C-alpha cells in the first residue's frame, strides 16, 4: 500500500539519534505526513513493573511512558537502525526480548498487562516491506463502523434478545474476592473488602502518592477559599461524613501501622446545576494516577449485577399504579474493612485546623471502579 496514495505526503531526509547517544543517523527519503493523518494508537509501559515481572530485562535502560503516541515508523530501507549493538536480553519462549539498537532499547514480544488500564504494547519500531508502509491503524475506520453497526443491532434487539449471563474469569474473581471477606457487623451494617486484582495470590503494592495528593489538595483548598460559598459547601459535606460516622480522622495507629497498602484520594467539589436546588457534592478521584497507576488500576469492575432498566419499565404496563423509591446515600450504606480503608485516605482541613490532616473514609465511595459491585454483592 503506497503511503502517498492514502493521504498527502512529502519525502524528507531526517537526522535522528538515541536520547543517550551523540551518534546522528541519517534517514533518507522518509515520508512525512500531517499529524492529523498519522493517528497511531497510544501505548503505555510501566518499566518498574515490567522489570519486576521479567528480571532478565533489568539491564535495559529505558523509561516508563503513559498514553504516548508513536510519531515515527522505521521501515526496512533503514533496518540497520534496528540492529542489535549489544547482547540480546532473552528470557525464553513466551517472554519478551530486549534489543539495544543505535536508537536505543526496543522491547519485542508478548507481555501481559502490568497495572495499566490500556493494553500494554512495548514495540518501539515497526518493520515493513521495501518502500511500503502498511498502517494497521487504517483498519480503525472499519473497526469504528463495526462498532456503529453493533450498536445499531443492540438497539434493534433491545428487550427481545436474551442477554448472556456468562461471566468472564475476571468477573468471577471479582465476586469471589468480595464474598471471601464479606461479613455483617454487630450494628447490622455490611462490611466488604475492595475487589483487588491479586498478583500471584497476593495484594498488589501501591506506591506512596502522599506528596502528589498533598500538592493537589492544597491547590484545591486555596482555590475554594476565594469562593466562600463553595468552600463552605465543601467543608459542610465532609463534616456531614464525619458526623454520620462515614469518615474519621486518622489515629496514631493508622499513621504508624504496617498496612499492606496506603493510598490517598484527591478530593474536590463538583456542582450539579441540573438539580433543584443546585447540589454540591464532594468527589474522590480514584482514577488519579501516580507513577502511571491509579487505585482503579488495581480494582476489578466486576459484572453488571444491577437489574436492567427495561424490566421495571415493562412492569409499568402491568398495573394502574407505580411506586418508586430511592436509597439515601446508597454507597455509604456499605462499610469497607479496616485494611482497605487505608487506601481511602483523604487530606482535609477543618476551619479550626491550620494544615491539611489525614482522614479515612470508612464506607464505599462514588469513584472506585468496584463500588457498584460492592453495593450489588453487599
CSV table of C-alpha atoms in Angstrom, one decimal:
chain,number,residue,atom,x,y,z
A,1,UNK,CA,0.0,0.0,0.0
A,2,UNK,CA,1.7,3.2,-1.1
A,3,UNK,CA,1.6,5.9,1.5
A,4,UNK,CA,1.2,8.8,-0.9
A,5,UNK,CA,-1.9,7.1,-2.3
A,6,UNK,CA,-3.6,7.3,1.1
A,7,UNK,CA,-3.1,10.9,2.0
A,8,UNK,CA,-0.8,13.8,1.1
A,9,UNK,CA,2.9,13.2,1.9
A,10,UNK,CA,6.3,14.6,1.1
A,11,UNK,CA,9.7,13.0,1.1
A,12,UNK,CA,12.3,14.4,3.5
A,13,UNK,CA,15.7,13.5,4.9
A,14,UNK,CA,15.8,13.1,8.7
A,15,UNK,CA,18.6,13.2,11.2
A,16,UNK,CA,17.8,11.1,14.3
A,17,UNK,CA,19.7,9.9,17.4
A,18,UNK,CA,19.2,8.0,20.6
A,19,UNK,CA,18.5,10.1,23.7
A,20,UNK,CA,21.6,8.7,25.3
A,21,UNK,CA,23.9,9.0,22.3
A,22,UNK,CA,25.5,11.7,20.2
A,23,UNK,CA,25.7,9.5,17.1
A,24,UNK,CA,23.5,11.1,14.4
A,25,UNK,CA,21.8,8.7,11.9
A,26,UNK,CA,20.6,10.0,8.5
A,27,UNK,CA,17.3,8.6,7.3
A,28,UNK,CA,16.8,9.4,3.6
A,29,UNK,CA,13.6,9.5,1.6
A,30,UNK,CA,11.3,9.4,4.6
A,31,UNK,CA,7.6,10.1,4.0
A,32,UNK,CA,6.3,12.9,6.2
A,33,UNK,CA,2.5,13.4,6.7
A,34,UNK,CA,0.5,15.8,8.8
A,35,UNK,CA,-0.2,15.0,12.4
A,36,UNK,CA,-4.0,14.5,11.8
A,37,UNK,CA,-3.2,11.9,9.2
A,38,UNK,CA,-0.8,10.0,11.4
A,39,UNK,CA,-3.0,8.7,14.2
A,40,UNK,CA,-1.5,5.7,15.8
A,41,UNK,CA,-3.0,4.3,19.0
A,42,UNK,CA,-1.5,5.4,22.3
A,43,UNK,CA,0.8,3.0,24.2
A,44,UNK,CA,1.6,2.7,27.9
A,45,UNK,CA,4.5,1.0,29.7
A,46,UNK,CA,5.5,0.7,33.4
A,47,UNK,CA,9.2,-0.1,33.3
A,48,UNK,CA,9.5,-0.9,37.0
A,49,UNK,CA,6.7,-3.5,36.9
A,50,UNK,CA,8.0,-4.9,33.6
A,51,UNK,CA,11.4,-5.5,35.1
A,52,UNK,CA,10.0,-6.9,38.2
A,53,UNK,CA,8.0,-9.4,36.1
A,54,UNK,CA,10.9,-10.1,33.8
A,55,UNK,CA,14.2,-9.8,35.7
A,56,UNK,CA,16.3,-10.6,32.7
A,57,UNK,CA,15.4,-7.1,31.3
A,58,UNK,CA,17.0,-5.3,34.4
A,59,UNK,CA,19.9,-4.1,32.3
A,60,UNK,CA,17.7,-2.5,29.6
A,61,UNK,CA,17.9,1.3,30.1
A,62,UNK,CA,14.6,2.8,29.1
A,63,UNK,CA,11.9,4.9,30.8
A,64,UNK,CA,8.2,4.4,31.6
A,65,UNK,CA,5.6,6.2,29.4
A,66,UNK,CA,1.9,6.6,29.6
A,67,UNK,CA,-0.6,7.2,26.7
A,68,UNK,CA,2.3,8.0,24.4
A,69,UNK,CA,1.7,8.0,20.6
A,70,UNK,CA,4.4,6.9,18.1
A,71,UNK,CA,5.5,9.6,15.7
A,72,UNK,CA,7.9,7.7,13.6
A,73,UNK,CA,7.7,4.3,11.7
A,74,UNK,CA,11.1,2.9,10.7
A,75,UNK,CA,10.9,0.5,7.7
A,76,UNK,CA,13.2,-2.0,6.1
A,77,UNK,CA,15.2,0.6,4.0
A,78,UNK,CA,16.6,1.7,7.3
A,79,UNK,CA,16.7,-1.7,9.0
A,80,UNK,CA,20.3,-1.1,10.2
A,81,UNK,CA,19.0,1.3,12.8
A,82,UNK,CA,17.3,-1.6,14.4
A,83,UNK,CA,20.2,-4.0,14.5
A,84,UNK,CA,21.4,-5.2,17.9
A,85,UNK,CA,24.6,-3.4,19.1
A,86,UNK,CA,24.8,-5.3,22.4
A,87,UNK,CA,23.9,-8.8,23.6
A,88,UNK,CA,20.2,-9.5,23.3
A,89,UNK,CA,18.3,-9.9,26.6
A,90,UNK,CA,16.2,-13.1,26.3
A,91,UNK,CA,14.0,-15.0,28.9
A,92,UNK,CA,12.9,-18.0,26.9
A,93,UNK,CA,9.8,-18.9,24.9
A,94,UNK,CA,6.7,-16.7,25.6
A,95,UNK,CA,8.8,-13.9,27.1
A,96,UNK,CA,9.7,-10.5,25.6
A,97,UNK,CA,13.2,-9.8,24.4
A,98,UNK,CA,15.3,-6.7,24.8
A,99,UNK,CA,17.5,-5.4,22.0
A,100,UNK,CA,19.8,-2.4,22.2
A,101,UNK,CA,19.9,-0.6,18.9
A,102,UNK,CA,21.6,2.6,17.6
A,103,UNK,CA,18.4,4.4,18.5
A,104,UNK,CA,18.1,2.9,22.0
A,105,UNK,CA,16.3,0.0,23.5
A,106,UNK,CA,13.5,-1.9,21.9
A,107,UNK,CA,11.3,-4.5,23.7
A,108,UNK,CA,9.7,-7.1,21.4
A,109,UNK,CA,7.3,-9.9,22.0
A,110,UNK,CA,4.4,-10.7,24.3
A,111,UNK,CA,4.0,-9.1,27.7
A,112,UNK,CA,0.9,-9.2,29.9
A,113,UNK,CA,-0.9,-6.1,31.1
A,114,UNK,CA,1.0,-4.8,34.0
A,115,UNK,CA,-1.2,-2.5,36.1
A,116,UNK,CA,-2.1,-0.4,33.0
A,117,UNK,CA,-5.6,0.5,32.0
A,118,UNK,CA,-4.5,0.5,28.4
A,119,UNK,CA,-3.3,-2.8,26.7
A,120,UNK,CA,0.4,-3.0,27.2
A,121,UNK,CA,2.4,-2.8,24.0
A,122,UNK,CA,6.1,-2.3,24.0
A,123,UNK,CA,7.0,-2.4,20.4
A,124,UNK,CA,9.2,0.6,19.6
A,125,UNK,CA,9.7,0.1,15.9
A,126,UNK,CA,7.6,-1.3,13.0
A,127,UNK,CA,9.4,-3.2,10.2
A,128,UNK,CA,7.7,-3.0,6.8
A,129,UNK,CA,8.3,-4.2,3.2
A,130,UNK,CA,10.6,-2.2,1.0
A,131,UNK,CA,9.3,1.4,0.2
A,132,UNK,CA,5.8,0.4,1.5
A,133,UNK,CA,4.1,1.2,4.8
A,134,UNK,CA,1.2,-0.9,5.9
A,135,UNK,CA,-0.6,1.1,8.5
A,136,UNK,CA,-2.8,-1.3,10.5
A,137,UNK,CA,-4.3,1.7,12.1
A,138,UNK,CA,-6.2,2.3,8.8
A,139,UNK,CA,-8.4,-0.5,10.0
A,140,UNK,CA,-9.5,1.8,12.8
A,141,UNK,CA,-12.1,3.3,10.5
A,142,UNK,CA,-13.5,-0.2,9.7
A,143,UNK,CA,-13.4,-1.0,13.4
A,144,UNK,CA,-15.4,2.2,14.1
A,145,UNK,CA,-18.0,1.2,11.5
A,146,UNK,CA,-18.3,-2.2,13.0
A,147,UNK,CA,-18.9,-0.7,16.4
A,148,UNK,CA,-21.6,1.6,15.0
A,149,UNK,CA,-23.4,-1.4,13.3
A,150,UNK,CA,-23.0,-3.5,16.5
A,151,UNK,CA,-24.6,-0.6,18.5
A,152,UNK,CA,-27.4,-0.4,15.9
A,153,UNK,CA,-28.2,-4.1,16.2
A,154,UNK,CA,-28.2,-3.9,20.0
A,155,UNK,CA,-30.8,-1.1,19.9
A,156,UNK,CA,-33.0,-3.0,17.4
A,157,UNK,CA,-32.9,-6.1,19.6
A,158,UNK,CA,-33.5,-4.2,22.9
A,159,UNK,CA,-35.8,-6.2,25.1
A,160,UNK,CA,-36.0,-9.0,22.6
A,161,UNK,CA,-32.7,-10.8,22.5
A,162,UNK,CA,-31.8,-12.8,25.6
A,163,UNK,CA,-28.6,-11.4,27.3
A,164,UNK,CA,-25.9,-13.9,28.2
A,165,UNK,CA,-25.4,-14.5,31.9
A,166,UNK,CA,-21.9,-15.8,31.2
A,167,UNK,CA,-19.2,-14.2,33.4
A,168,UNK,CA,-15.6,-13.8,32.4
A,169,UNK,CA,-12.8,-15.1,34.7
A,170,UNK,CA,-12.1,-11.6,36.0
A,171,UNK,CA,-15.7,-11.0,36.8
A,172,UNK,CA,-15.9,-14.3,38.7
A,173,UNK,CA,-12.7,-13.5,40.6
A,174,UNK,CA,-14.1,-10.0,41.5
A,175,UNK,CA,-17.2,-11.5,43.1
A,176,UNK,CA,-15.1,-14.3,44.8
A,177,UNK,CA,-12.7,-11.7,46.3
A,178,UNK,CA,-15.6,-9.8,48.0
A,179,UNK,CA,-17.5,-12.9,49.2
A,180,UNK,CA,-14.4,-14.3,50.9
A,181,UNK,CA,-14.3,-11.4,53.4
A,182,UNK,CA,-17.9,-10.3,53.4
A,183,UNK,CA,-19.5,-10.0,56.8
A,184,UNK,CA,-22.2,-8.4,58.9
A,185,UNK,CA,-21.1,-6.0,61.6
A,186,UNK,CA,-22.7,-6.0,65.1
A,187,UNK,CA,-24.5,-2.8,64.1
A,188,UNK,CA,-26.2,-4.7,61.3
A,189,UNK,CA,-24.2,-2.9,58.6
A,190,UNK,CA,-22.4,-4.8,55.8
A,191,UNK,CA,-18.6,-4.8,55.6
A,192,UNK,CA,-16.7,-5.8,52.4
A,193,UNK,CA,-13.2,-5.7,51.1
A,194,UNK,CA,-12.2,-3.9,47.9
A,195,UNK,CA,-12.2,-6.1,44.8
A,196,UNK,CA,-8.4,-6.3,44.4
A,197,UNK,CA,-6.7,-7.7,41.3
A,198,UNK,CA,-4.4,-10.2,43.1
A,199,UNK,CA,-0.9,-10.8,41.8
A,200,UNK,CA,0.1,-14.5,42.4
A,201,UNK,CA,-2.5,-14.6,45.1
A,202,UNK,CA,-1.1,-11.5,46.9
A,203,UNK,CA,-2.3,-8.0,47.2
A,204,UNK,CA,-0.7,-5.6,44.7
A,205,UNK,CA,1.8,-3.0,46.0
A,206,UNK,CA,0.7,0.6,45.6
A,207,UNK,CA,3.3,3.4,45.5
A,208,UNK,CA,3.3,6.3,48.1
A,209,UNK,CA,1.3,9.1,46.5
A,210,UNK,CA,1.0,11.4,49.5
A,211,UNK,CA,3.2,14.2,48.2
A,212,UNK,CA,1.2,14.4,44.9
A,213,UNK,CA,-2.2,14.5,46.6
A,214,UNK,CA,-1.0,17.0,49.2
A,215,UNK,CA,0.0,19.5,46.5
A,216,UNK,CA,-3.2,18.9,44.6
A,217,UNK,CA,-5.4,19.2,47.7
A,218,UNK,CA,-3.6,22.3,48.8
A,219,UNK,CA,-4.2,24.0,45.5
A,220,UNK,CA,-7.8,23.0,45.6
A,221,UNK,CA,-8.3,24.4,49.1
A,222,UNK,CA,-6.6,27.7,48.1
A,223,UNK,CA,-8.9,27.9,45.0
A,224,UNK,CA,-12.0,27.3,47.1
A,225,UNK,CA,-11.1,29.9,49.7
A,226,UNK,CA,-11.5,32.5,47.1
A,227,UNK,CA,-15.2,31.4,46.7
A,228,UNK,CA,-16.6,31.4,50.2
A,229,UNK,CA,-20.0,29.8,49.3
A,230,UNK,CA,-18.3,26.8,47.5
A,231,UNK,CA,-15.7,26.5,50.3
A,232,UNK,CA,-18.5,26.4,52.9
A,233,UNK,CA,-20.3,23.6,50.9
A,234,UNK,CA,-17.1,21.6,50.6
A,235,UNK,CA,-16.4,21.8,54.3
A,236,UNK,CA,-20.1,21.1,55.3
A,237,UNK,CA,-20.2,18.0,53.0
A,238,UNK,CA,-17.2,16.4,54.6
A,239,UNK,CA,-18.3,17.3,58.2
A,240,UNK,CA,-21.5,15.5,57.4
A,241,UNK,CA,-19.5,12.4,56.7
A,242,UNK,CA,-17.7,12.8,60.0
A,243,UNK,CA,-20.9,13.3,61.8
A,244,UNK,CA,-22.6,10.2,60.3
A,245,UNK,CA,-19.5,8.1,61.1
A,246,UNK,CA,-18.7,7.5,57.5
A,247,UNK,CA,-15.3,9.1,57.9
A,248,UNK,CA,-12.8,9.7,60.8
A,249,UNK,CA,-9.6,11.4,61.4
A,250,UNK,CA,-6.6,9.1,61.2
A,251,UNK,CA,-5.3,7.9,64.5
A,252,UNK,CA,-1.6,7.2,65.5
A,253,UNK,CA,-2.3,3.5,64.9
A,254,UNK,CA,-3.4,4.3,61.4
A,255,UNK,CA,-0.5,6.5,60.6
A,256,UNK,CA,2.1,4.2,62.1
A,257,UNK,CA,0.6,0.9,61.3
A,258,UNK,CA,2.2,-1.6,59.0
A,259,UNK,CA,-0.6,-1.7,56.4
A,260,UNK,CA,-0.3,-3.7,53.1
A,261,UNK,CA,-1.2,-0.6,51.1
A,262,UNK,CA,-1.7,3.1,51.7
A,263,UNK,CA,-3.2,5.4,49.1
A,264,UNK,CA,-4.6,9.0,49.2
A,265,UNK,CA,-7.6,10.0,47.1
A,266,UNK,CA,-7.7,13.6,45.8
A,267,UNK,CA,-11.0,15.2,47.0
A,268,UNK,CA,-12.8,18.0,45.1
A,269,UNK,CA,-16.1,19.7,44.9
A,270,UNK,CA,-18.4,19.3,41.9
A,271,UNK,CA,-21.6,21.2,41.2
A,272,UNK,CA,-24.7,19.7,39.7
A,273,UNK,CA,-26.7,22.6,38.3
A,274,UNK,CA,-29.4,20.3,36.9
A,275,UNK,CA,-30.7,19.6,40.4
A,276,UNK,CA,-33.2,21.9,42.1
A,277,UNK,CA,-31.8,23.3,44.3
A,278,UNK,CA,-28.3,23.1,42.9
A,279,UNK,CA,-26.4,20.2,44.5
A,280,UNK,CA,-22.8,20.4,45.7
A,281,UNK,CA,-21.0,17.1,46.1
A,282,UNK,CA,-17.5,16.1,47.2
A,283,UNK,CA,-16.0,13.5,44.9
A,284,UNK,CA,-12.9,11.3,45.3
A,285,UNK,CA,-10.7,10.7,42.3
A,286,UNK,CA,-9.8,7.0,42.3
A,287,UNK,CA,-8.6,7.4,38.7
A,288,UNK,CA,-5.9,9.9,39.7
A,289,UNK,CA,-2.6,8.5,38.5
A,290,UNK,CA,0.8,8.5,40.3
A,291,UNK,CA,3.7,6.6,38.7
A,292,UNK,CA,1.4,5.7,35.9
A,293,UNK,CA,-1.1,3.8,38.2
A,294,UNK,CA,-4.3,4.7,40.0
A,295,UNK,CA,-6.3,3.0,42.7
A,296,UNK,CA,-8.7,1.9,39.9
A,297,UNK,CA,-5.8,0.2,38.1
A,298,UNK,CA,-5.8,-2.4,40.9
A,299,UNK,CA,-9.5,-3.0,41.3
A,300,UNK,CA,-11.9,-5.2,39.3
A,301,UNK,CA,-15.0,-3.6,37.9
A,302,UNK,CA,-16.8,-6.9,38.1
A,303,UNK,CA,-20.0,-7.9,36.2
A,304,UNK,CA,-23.1,-5.8,35.9
A,305,UNK,CA,-25.4,-7.2,38.6
A,306,UNK,CA,-27.9,-4.3,38.8
A,307,UNK,CA,-31.3,-5.1,37.3
A,308,UNK,CA,-31.7,-4.0,33.7
A,309,UNK,CA,-33.8,-0.8,33.5
A,310,UNK,CA,-36.0,-2.4,30.9
A,311,UNK,CA,-37.5,-4.8,33.5
A,312,UNK,CA,-39.0,-2.1,35.7
A,313,UNK,CA,-40.1,-0.1,32.7
A,314,UNK,CA,-42.0,-3.0,31.2
A,315,UNK,CA,-43.8,-3.5,34.6
A,316,UNK,CA,-45.3,-0.1,34.3
A,317,UNK,CA,-47.7,-1.7,31.7
A,318,UNK,CA,-48.9,-4.3,34.1
A,319,UNK,CA,-50.8,-2.2,36.7
A,320,UNK,CA,-52.6,1.1,37.3
A,321,UNK,CA,-50.2,2.5,39.9
A,322,UNK,CA,-46.4,2.7,40.1
A,323,UNK,CA,-44.3,3.2,43.3
A,324,UNK,CA,-40.8,4.5,43.3
A,325,UNK,CA,-38.2,4.7,46.0
A,326,UNK,CA,-34.6,5.6,46.5
A,327,UNK,CA,-31.8,4.7,48.9
A,328,UNK,CA,-30.4,7.8,50.5
A,329,UNK,CA,-26.6,7.9,50.3
A,330,UNK,CA,-26.6,4.4,48.8
A,331,UNK,CA,-22.9,3.8,48.7
A,332,UNK,CA,-22.4,4.9,52.3
A,333,UNK,CA,-24.6,2.0,53.5
A,334,UNK,CA,-21.7,-0.5,52.9
A,335,UNK,CA,-18.6,-0.3,55.0
A,336,UNK,CA,-15.1,-1.1,53.8
A,337,UNK,CA,-12.9,-3.3,56.0
A,338,UNK,CA,-10.1,-1.7,58.1
A,339,UNK,CA,-7.3,-3.0,55.9
A,340,UNK,CA,-8.7,-1.5,52.8
A,341,UNK,CA,-9.9,1.8,54.5
A,342,UNK,CA,-6.2,2.7,54.4
A,343,UNK,CA,-6.4,3.2,50.6
A,344,UNK,CA,-9.3,5.6,51.1
A,345,UNK,CA,-7.3,8.3,52.9
A,346,UNK,CA,-8.0,11.9,52.1
A,347,UNK,CA,-6.5,15.2,53.2
A,348,UNK,CA,-8.9,17.8,54.7
A,349,UNK,CA,-8.5,21.0,56.7
A,350,UNK,CA,-11.2,21.9,59.2
A,351,UNK,CA,-11.8,25.6,59.9
A,352,UNK,CA,-10.1,25.1,63.3
A,353,UNK,CA,-7.1,23.5,61.7
A,354,UNK,CA,-4.0,25.2,60.3
A,355,UNK,CA,-2.9,22.4,58.0
A,356,UNK,CA,-4.2,19.5,56.0
A,357,UNK,CA,-4.9,16.5,58.1
A,358,UNK,CA,-5.3,12.8,57.1
A,359,UNK,CA,-8.8,11.4,57.3
A,360,UNK,CA,-10.0,7.9,56.4
A,361,UNK,CA,-13.3,7.2,54.6
A,362,UNK,CA,-14.8,4.1,56.2
A,363,UNK,CA,-17.6,3.4,53.6
A,364,UNK,CA,-17.9,2.8,50.0
A,365,UNK,CA,-17.3,5.8,47.7
A,366,UNK,CA,-18.5,7.0,44.4
A,367,UNK,CA,-15.3,6.9,42.5
A,368,UNK,CA,-13.6,3.5,42.8
A,369,UNK,CA,-14.4,1.3,39.8
A,370,UNK,CA,-15.6,-1.6,42.0
A,371,UNK,CA,-18.1,0.4,44.0
A,372,UNK,CA,-21.2,-0.7,42.0
A,373,UNK,CA,-20.1,-4.3,42.5
A,374,UNK,CA,-19.7,-3.8,46.3
A,375,UNK,CA,-23.2,-2.5,46.6
A,376,UNK,CA,-24.7,-5.3,44.5
A,377,UNK,CA,-22.9,-8.0,46.4
A,378,UNK,CA,-23.4,-6.3,49.8
